[in-house]
Amino acid sequence: MAVTGAVLAVLGTAACGGSLAGASNPGESPSTTAVQHPWDGLTGEAREKALVEAARKEGPLSVYSGYNDEKSMAEAFTKKYGIQVEVYNANSESVLQRVMQEKAASKPQNDVLVNPSPDMQVAQSEGVLGVYSSPYRDAMSPKGKGERWTGVRRLAFVAGWNTKGAPTSSIPGDYSGFADPTWKGRISLELNDVDWYATVSQYYLDQGKSQDEVDAMFHSIASNAKVVKGHTVQGDLMAAGQFDVALSLYSQTVERLLGKGAPVSYGADEGHVVSPVVVRYDAGGVMASTDNPAGATLYLDFELSQPGFDVDKELGALPPVPQPGEPLAKATTVELDVPAFVKDRTALAKKYEQLLRAGTKAG
């Protein structure tokens, strides 16, 4: 989910005088002194060997995650290393709330936290995340990591379409084309995609459009749109012909529909991907309170290395680092600016909500 109630609640607490663990705003984190470990500075097999040896002495690992398929990742990790992993899996709001509640009770229970990057930015500012140093982290895109979190997979927002209602040749090359009145009632926006909206808006500002021009473009797009809650529902309705184009589906949602034989596309095979593709990361972090620093570090290393990439590929997800030959390799992509987004999130959510009033409810 793009906008989480838990995140807004945390930010609201801070605005009312609540503690953010010494941080002056959600983009900052308190200073944390890194503990030196035997695996620090090691790479390759030497690092993995040191981590495995220490992690097996520590025992089972606890992972809290808002990623639906985290258990598959944990099972692959256990199969490789023989270290048991207990996964608490829920929506991102519930995961963040549980972490905050355990922190307030001074009874943190997990070793690793995995959640959408905006939620991880808030967790960072709350001081619950520790230091994760790794060559794998070093290889990440600058916008794919924060001071205390690291992207573990990419979510790519793409425009997907029903090829029976909208042949690929009719699809605009970028989002501005969907402002045209010919798309009235034929496109869809997702109720909570504030992060997508913020990133596409910034893309057009960077291309030289004025704020008024961007606002006018999105108002026209929203006037043409049917509004849907949930990407899975949005994809299913598009495949069923309720509308022709869904403007911000996850690429993996379209891939799964293709796997079921649905008449859908996002232009990857035809070299006609609508620009820009917005990338947001699911991110992982080691808990500052963990008693299993080796196991937690090994788990994130696993997610950020080829074995983790293989699990993602099996699930139809995109690994955190772009791979040769992947469907979006030639697409124009822009990454969510997480600190800026979290800082302005409440205002952006209100603006997007008002924008959607110009659309109609689907179904």
Short mmCIF file of C-alpha atoms in Angstrom, two decimals:
data_model
loop_
_atom_site.label_atom_id
_atom_site.label_comp_id
_atom_site.label_asym_id
_atom_site.label_seq_id
_atom_site.Cartn_x
_atom_site.Cartn_y
_atom_site.Cartn_z
CA MET A 1 0.00 0.00 0.00
CA ALA A 2 1.28 3.41 -0.89
CA VAL A 3 0.03 5.40 2.11
CA THR A 4 -0.06 3.62 5.45
CA GLY A 5 -2.18 4.70 8.39
CA ALA A 6 0.55 3.58 10.76
CA VAL A 7 3.08 5.89 9.15
CA LEU A 8 0.73 8.86 9.31
CA ALA A 9 -0.09 7.99 12.91
CA VAL A 10 3.60 7.95 13.81
CA LEU A 11 4.15 11.28 12.10
CA GLY A 12 1.05 12.68 13.81
CA THR A 13 2.42 11.63 17.20
CA ALA A 14 5.61 13.51 16.48
CA ALA A 15 3.67 16.61 15.45
CA CYS A 16 1.81 16.50 18.77
CA GLY A 17 5.02 16.42 20.74
CA GLY A 18 5.68 12.68 20.75
CA SER A 19 9.21 11.32 20.58
CA LEU A 20 10.96 10.44 17.38
CA ALA A 21 13.97 9.09 19.21
CA GLY A 22 15.93 12.28 18.84
CA ALA A 23 15.14 12.87 15.16
CA SER A 24 13.94 16.32 14.18
CA ASN A 25 11.97 15.04 11.16
CA PRO A 26 11.15 11.71 9.47
CA GLY A 27 14.12 12.02 7.12
CA GLU A 28 16.64 11.99 9.92
CA SER A 29 17.78 9.26 12.27
CA PRO A 30 19.53 9.38 15.60
CA SER A 31 23.24 8.71 15.59
CA THR A 32 24.11 5.09 16.25
CA THR A 33 27.57 3.80 17.00
CA ALA A 34 28.30 0.79 14.84
CA VAL A 35 29.40 -2.34 16.71
CA GLN A 36 32.41 -4.10 15.22
CA HIS A 37 31.83 -7.70 14.17
CA PRO A 38 34.18 -10.46 12.92
CA TRP A 39 32.59 -10.34 9.46
CA ASP A 40 33.01 -6.59 9.00
CA GLY A 41 35.34 -5.82 6.10
CA LEU A 42 35.16 -9.36 4.73
CA THR A 43 33.78 -10.18 1.30
CA GLY A 44 32.71 -13.23 -0.67
CA GLU A 45 33.14 -16.69 0.83
CA ALA A 46 35.12 -15.43 3.82
CA ARG A 47 32.27 -13.11 4.85
CA GLU A 48 29.62 -15.78 4.31
CA LYS A 49 31.60 -18.35 6.31
CA ALA A 50 32.07 -15.98 9.27
CA LEU A 51 28.38 -15.01 9.23
CA VAL A 52 27.13 -18.62 9.00
CA GLU A 53 29.37 -19.75 11.83
CA ALA A 54 28.18 -16.95 14.12
CA ALA A 55 24.53 -17.17 13.03
CA ARG A 56 24.27 -20.89 13.80
CA LYS A 57 25.47 -20.19 17.33
CA GLU A 58 22.85 -17.47 17.73
CA GLY A 59 19.94 -19.74 16.82
CA PRO A 60 16.54 -19.09 15.17
CA LEU A 61 15.77 -15.78 13.49
CA SER A 62 12.63 -13.64 13.67
CA VAL A 63 11.53 -11.60 10.65
CA TYR A 64 8.63 -9.13 10.58
CA SER A 65 7.53 -8.40 7.03
CA GLY A 66 4.85 -6.62 5.02
CA TYR A 67 5.89 -8.58 1.91
CA ASN A 68 3.30 -11.26 1.11
CA ASP A 69 5.86 -13.82 -0.04
CA GLU A 70 8.42 -13.39 2.76
CA LYS A 71 7.89 -16.97 3.91
CA SER A 72 9.16 -18.23 0.57
CA MET A 73 12.33 -16.19 1.03
CA ALA A 74 12.71 -17.47 4.60
CA GLU A 75 12.25 -21.09 3.53
CA ALA A 76 14.93 -20.72 0.87
CA PHE A 77 17.26 -19.17 3.47
CA THR A 78 16.64 -22.05 5.90
CA LYS A 79 17.19 -24.61 3.15
CA LYS A 80 20.57 -23.07 2.32
CA TYR A 81 21.89 -22.44 5.84
CA GLY A 82 19.88 -24.68 8.17
CA ILE A 83 18.88 -21.68 10.31
CA GLN A 84 15.21 -21.57 11.27
CA VAL A 85 13.27 -18.37 10.53
CA GLU A 86 9.98 -17.39 12.15
CA VAL A 87 8.06 -14.93 9.94
CA TYR A 88 5.36 -12.54 11.14
CA ASN A 89 3.59 -11.56 7.92
CA ALA A 90 0.90 -8.87 7.78
CA ASN A 91 0.12 -5.71 5.86
CA SER A 92 2.72 -2.98 6.16
CA GLU A 93 0.61 -0.89 8.56
CA SER A 94 0.21 -3.78 10.99
CA VAL A 95 3.90 -4.65 10.82
CA LEU A 96 4.97 -1.10 11.60
CA GLN A 97 2.40 -0.79 14.38
CA ARG A 98 3.66 -4.01 15.99
CA VAL A 99 7.26 -2.78 15.89
CA MET A 100 6.25 0.55 17.46
CA GLN A 101 4.14 -1.13 20.14
CA GLU A 102 6.97 -3.49 21.10
CA LYS A 103 9.37 -0.57 21.22
CA ALA A 104 7.01 1.37 23.53
CA ALA A 105 6.80 -1.68 25.80
CA SER A 106 10.61 -2.10 25.66
CA LYS A 107 10.04 -5.66 24.41
CA PRO A 108 11.23 -5.81 20.79
CA GLN A 109 10.89 -9.33 19.40
CA ASN A 110 12.24 -9.37 15.85
CA ASP A 111 15.71 -9.41 14.32
CA VAL A 112 14.89 -8.24 10.78
CA LEU A 113 12.27 -5.81 9.50
CA VAL A 114 11.08 -5.82 5.86
CA ASN A 115 8.55 -3.22 4.70
CA PRO A 116 8.02 -0.64 1.94
CA SER A 117 10.83 1.92 1.95
CA PRO A 118 8.68 4.86 3.18
CA ASP A 119 7.70 2.81 6.23
CA MET A 120 11.35 1.87 6.74
CA GLN A 121 12.28 5.56 6.62
CA VAL A 122 9.89 6.15 9.53
CA ALA A 123 11.25 3.11 11.39
CA GLN A 124 14.72 4.56 10.87
CA SER A 125 13.68 7.89 12.35
CA GLU A 126 12.18 6.05 15.32
CA GLY A 127 15.60 4.60 16.09
CA VAL A 128 14.58 0.94 15.85
CA LEU A 129 16.97 0.04 13.02
CA GLY A 130 20.62 -0.82 13.53
CA VAL A 131 23.59 -0.73 11.18
CA TYR A 132 23.80 -3.07 8.21
CA SER A 133 27.15 -2.90 6.40
CA SER A 134 27.66 -5.09 3.36
CA PRO A 135 29.22 -5.11 -0.11
CA TYR A 136 25.73 -5.96 -1.34
CA ARG A 137 24.38 -2.77 0.19
CA ASP A 138 27.22 -0.81 -1.42
CA ALA A 139 26.03 -1.99 -4.84
CA MET A 140 22.54 -0.54 -4.35
CA SER A 141 21.23 2.55 -6.11
CA PRO A 142 21.57 5.70 -3.92
CA LYS A 143 17.77 6.03 -3.79
CA GLY A 144 17.50 2.35 -2.96
CA LYS A 145 18.89 2.73 0.54
CA GLY A 146 18.62 4.95 3.57
CA GLU A 147 20.96 5.36 6.50
CA ARG A 148 19.54 2.27 8.18
CA TRP A 149 17.52 0.48 5.47
CA THR A 150 18.42 -1.22 2.20
CA GLY A 151 16.14 -2.09 -0.73
CA VAL A 152 15.66 -5.85 -1.06
CA ARG A 153 13.38 -5.85 -4.13
CA ARG A 154 11.92 -3.39 -6.60
CA LEU A 155 8.27 -2.71 -7.22
CA ALA A 156 7.80 -1.21 -10.67
CA PHE A 157 4.62 0.79 -11.31
CA VAL A 158 3.69 0.34 -14.97
CA ALA A 159 0.74 1.26 -17.16
CA GLY A 160 -0.94 -2.01 -18.12
CA TRP A 161 -3.67 -2.46 -20.68
CA ASN A 162 -6.24 -4.88 -22.03
CA THR A 163 -5.06 -5.62 -25.55
CA LYS A 164 -8.63 -6.26 -26.76
CA GLY A 165 -9.80 -2.81 -25.72
CA ALA A 166 -6.59 -0.91 -26.40
CA PRO A 167 -4.08 -2.32 -28.88
CA THR A 168 -0.49 -1.41 -28.11
CA SER A 169 -0.34 0.95 -31.10
CA SER A 170 -2.98 3.15 -29.44
CA ILE A 171 -1.12 3.54 -26.13
CA PRO A 172 0.64 6.91 -25.54
CA GLY A 173 4.38 6.91 -25.00
CA ASP A 174 4.09 8.76 -21.69
CA TYR A 175 1.43 9.51 -19.08
CA SER A 176 0.55 12.95 -20.44
CA GLY A 177 -1.22 11.25 -23.36
CA PHE A 178 -3.91 9.91 -21.01
CA ALA A 179 -5.10 13.47 -20.37
CA ASP A 180 -6.72 13.40 -23.81
CA PRO A 181 -10.56 13.22 -23.72
CA THR A 182 -10.50 10.09 -25.90
CA TRP A 183 -9.53 8.16 -22.76
CA LYS A 184 -12.63 9.22 -20.82
CA GLY A 185 -13.88 6.24 -18.80
CA ARG A 186 -11.19 3.98 -20.27
CA ILE A 187 -8.40 4.37 -17.71
CA SER A 188 -8.01 3.67 -14.00
CA LEU A 189 -6.17 5.18 -11.04
CA GLU A 190 -5.48 3.32 -7.77
CA LEU A 191 -6.86 4.89 -4.60
CA ASN A 192 -3.63 4.91 -2.57
CA ASP A 193 -0.85 5.38 -5.13
CA VAL A 194 0.41 8.64 -3.69
CA ASP A 195 4.05 7.59 -4.11
CA TRP A 196 3.46 6.90 -7.82
CA TYR A 197 1.67 10.24 -8.23
CA ALA A 198 4.41 12.17 -6.42
CA THR A 199 7.18 10.58 -8.50
CA VAL A 200 5.47 11.04 -11.87
CA SER A 201 4.72 14.66 -10.94
CA GLN A 202 8.37 15.28 -10.11
CA TYR A 203 9.41 13.61 -13.37
CA TYR A 204 7.40 16.13 -15.39
CA LEU A 205 8.68 19.02 -13.29
CA ASP A 206 12.22 17.85 -14.04
CA GLN A 207 11.29 17.71 -17.73
CA GLY A 208 10.50 21.44 -17.63
CA LYS A 209 6.75 21.55 -17.01
CA SER A 210 5.47 24.10 -14.50
CA GLN A 211 3.58 23.01 -11.37
CA ASP A 212 0.38 24.45 -12.89
CA GLU A 213 0.91 22.42 -16.05
CA VAL A 214 1.50 19.22 -14.09
CA ASP A 215 -1.58 19.86 -11.94
CA ALA A 216 -3.71 20.50 -15.02
CA MET A 217 -2.43 17.32 -16.68
CA PHE A 218 -3.27 15.18 -13.65
CA HIS A 219 -6.69 16.80 -13.28
CA SER A 220 -7.49 15.82 -16.87
CA ILE A 221 -6.17 12.30 -16.29
CA ALA A 222 -8.27 11.96 -13.11
CA SER A 223 -11.35 13.26 -14.94
CA ASN A 224 -10.92 10.42 -17.42
CA ALA A 225 -10.34 7.78 -14.76
CA LYS A 226 -12.20 5.16 -12.80
CA VAL A 227 -10.83 4.83 -9.26
CA VAL A 228 -10.05 1.38 -7.82
CA LYS A 229 -8.72 0.26 -4.45
CA GLY A 230 -5.97 -2.37 -4.66
CA HIS A 231 -3.63 -3.32 -7.48
CA THR A 232 -4.80 -6.93 -7.70
CA VAL A 233 -8.42 -5.83 -8.03
CA GLN A 234 -7.38 -3.15 -10.53
CA GLY A 235 -5.54 -5.72 -12.64
CA ASP A 236 -8.44 -8.17 -12.55
CA LEU A 237 -10.95 -5.48 -13.60
CA MET A 238 -8.68 -4.39 -16.44
CA ALA A 239 -8.30 -7.97 -17.65
CA ALA A 240 -12.08 -8.36 -17.49
CA GLY A 241 -12.58 -5.27 -19.67
CA GLN A 242 -14.04 -2.92 -17.03
CA PHE A 243 -11.60 -0.33 -18.40
CA ASP A 244 -8.81 -0.47 -20.96
CA VAL A 245 -5.76 0.85 -19.08
CA ALA A 246 -4.60 0.75 -15.44
CA LEU A 247 -2.05 3.51 -15.00
CA SER A 248 -0.09 2.21 -12.03
CA LEU A 249 -0.10 -1.56 -11.80
CA TYR A 250 2.86 -3.47 -10.41
CA SER A 251 4.71 -5.14 -13.27
CA GLN A 252 4.47 -8.45 -11.40
CA THR A 253 0.65 -8.10 -11.34
CA VAL A 254 0.62 -7.89 -15.13
CA GLU A 255 3.09 -10.78 -15.40
CA ARG A 256 0.86 -12.97 -13.24
CA LEU A 257 -2.18 -12.10 -15.38
CA LEU A 258 -0.19 -12.98 -18.49
CA GLY A 259 0.67 -16.30 -16.87
CA LYS A 260 -3.08 -16.97 -16.56
CA GLY A 261 -3.58 -16.23 -20.25
CA ALA A 262 -5.25 -12.83 -19.78
CA PRO A 263 -5.23 -10.45 -22.79
CA VAL A 264 -2.99 -7.87 -21.11
CA SER A 265 0.33 -6.13 -21.69
CA TYR A 266 2.57 -3.40 -20.34
CA GLY A 267 4.55 -3.10 -23.54
CA ALA A 268 7.75 -4.83 -22.47
CA ASP A 269 7.70 -7.35 -25.32
CA GLU A 270 6.81 -4.67 -27.87
CA GLY A 271 9.30 -2.10 -26.59
CA HIS A 272 6.43 0.27 -25.83
CA VAL A 273 6.51 0.78 -22.04
CA VAL A 274 4.74 3.99 -20.95
CA SER A 275 7.19 6.49 -19.45
CA PRO A 276 8.13 6.87 -16.73
CA VAL A 277 8.16 3.59 -14.84
CA VAL A 278 8.18 4.44 -11.14
CA VAL A 279 10.35 2.23 -8.95
CA ARG A 280 9.76 1.88 -5.22
CA TYR A 281 11.68 -0.55 -3.04
CA ASP A 282 10.66 -3.04 -0.44
CA ALA A 283 13.45 -2.62 2.07
CA GLY A 284 15.08 -4.55 4.87
CA GLY A 285 16.88 -3.57 8.01
CA VAL A 286 18.61 -5.14 11.00
CA MET A 287 16.87 -4.28 14.25
CA ALA A 288 18.97 -2.21 16.65
CA SER A 289 17.83 -4.47 19.49
CA THR A 290 18.66 -7.80 17.83
CA ASP A 291 20.46 -10.53 19.75
CA ASN A 292 21.15 -12.22 16.41
CA PRO A 293 23.26 -9.70 14.48
CA ALA A 294 25.00 -12.37 12.40
CA GLY A 295 21.74 -14.11 11.44
CA ALA A 296 20.05 -10.81 10.61
CA THR A 297 22.99 -9.69 8.49
CA LEU A 298 23.19 -13.06 6.75
CA TYR A 299 19.47 -12.89 5.96
CA LEU A 300 19.80 -9.49 4.28
CA ASP A 301 22.92 -10.65 2.42
CA PHE A 302 20.88 -13.60 1.16
CA GLU A 303 18.07 -11.35 -0.11
CA LEU A 304 20.59 -9.07 -1.82
CA SER A 305 22.59 -11.84 -3.54
CA GLN A 306 21.89 -14.30 -6.34
CA PRO A 307 20.03 -16.89 -4.20
CA GLY A 308 17.58 -14.18 -3.11
CA PHE A 309 17.30 -12.91 -6.68
CA ASP A 310 16.36 -16.42 -7.76
CA VAL A 311 13.53 -16.52 -5.20
CA ASP A 312 12.26 -13.14 -6.41
CA LYS A 313 12.36 -14.30 -10.01
CA GLU A 314 10.37 -17.41 -9.14
CA LEU A 315 7.73 -15.22 -7.50
CA GLY A 316 7.60 -12.79 -10.42
CA ALA A 317 9.19 -9.98 -8.39
CA LEU A 318 12.10 -7.78 -9.46
CA PRO A 319 15.44 -8.18 -7.63
CA PRO A 320 16.78 -4.99 -6.00
CA VAL A 321 19.59 -4.65 -8.55
CA PRO A 322 18.59 -4.59 -12.25
CA GLN A 323 19.51 -7.79 -14.08
CA PRO A 324 20.60 -8.15 -17.72
CA GLY A 325 17.72 -8.89 -20.06
CA GLU A 326 14.91 -8.18 -17.62
CA PRO A 327 11.64 -6.85 -19.16
CA LEU A 328 12.15 -3.24 -18.06
CA ALA A 329 15.83 -3.02 -18.97
CA LYS A 330 15.23 -0.43 -21.72
CA ALA A 331 12.38 1.47 -20.04
CA THR A 332 12.66 5.01 -18.66
CA THR A 333 12.61 4.52 -14.89
CA VAL A 334 12.55 6.96 -11.99
CA GLU A 335 12.96 6.00 -8.34
CA LEU A 336 10.90 7.29 -5.46
CA ASP A 337 12.78 9.90 -3.42
CA VAL A 338 11.92 8.35 -0.07
CA PRO A 339 13.05 11.06 2.41
CA ALA A 340 11.38 13.83 0.38
CA PHE A 341 8.22 11.76 0.01
CA VAL A 342 7.94 10.94 3.70
CA LYS A 343 8.55 14.57 4.62
CA ASP A 344 5.68 15.78 2.37
CA ARG A 345 3.52 12.69 2.60
CA THR A 346 0.51 14.15 4.41
CA ALA A 347 0.19 17.08 2.01
CA LEU A 348 0.70 14.82 -1.03
CA ALA A 349 -1.93 12.36 0.21
CA LYS A 350 -4.44 15.18 0.63
CA LYS A 351 -3.68 16.54 -2.84
CA TYR A 352 -4.02 13.10 -4.44
CA GLU A 353 -7.28 12.46 -2.59
CA GLN A 354 -8.72 15.73 -3.87
CA LEU A 355 -7.52 14.87 -7.37
CA LEU A 356 -9.34 11.55 -7.37
CA ARG A 357 -12.65 13.26 -6.71
CA ALA A 358 -12.65 14.20 -10.40
CA GLY A 359 -12.79 10.50 -11.28
CA THR A 360 -15.54 7.93 -10.87
CA LYS A 361 -15.61 4.78 -8.75
CA ALA A 362 -15.09 1.58 -10.71
CA GLY A 363 -17.43 -1.34 -10.40
#
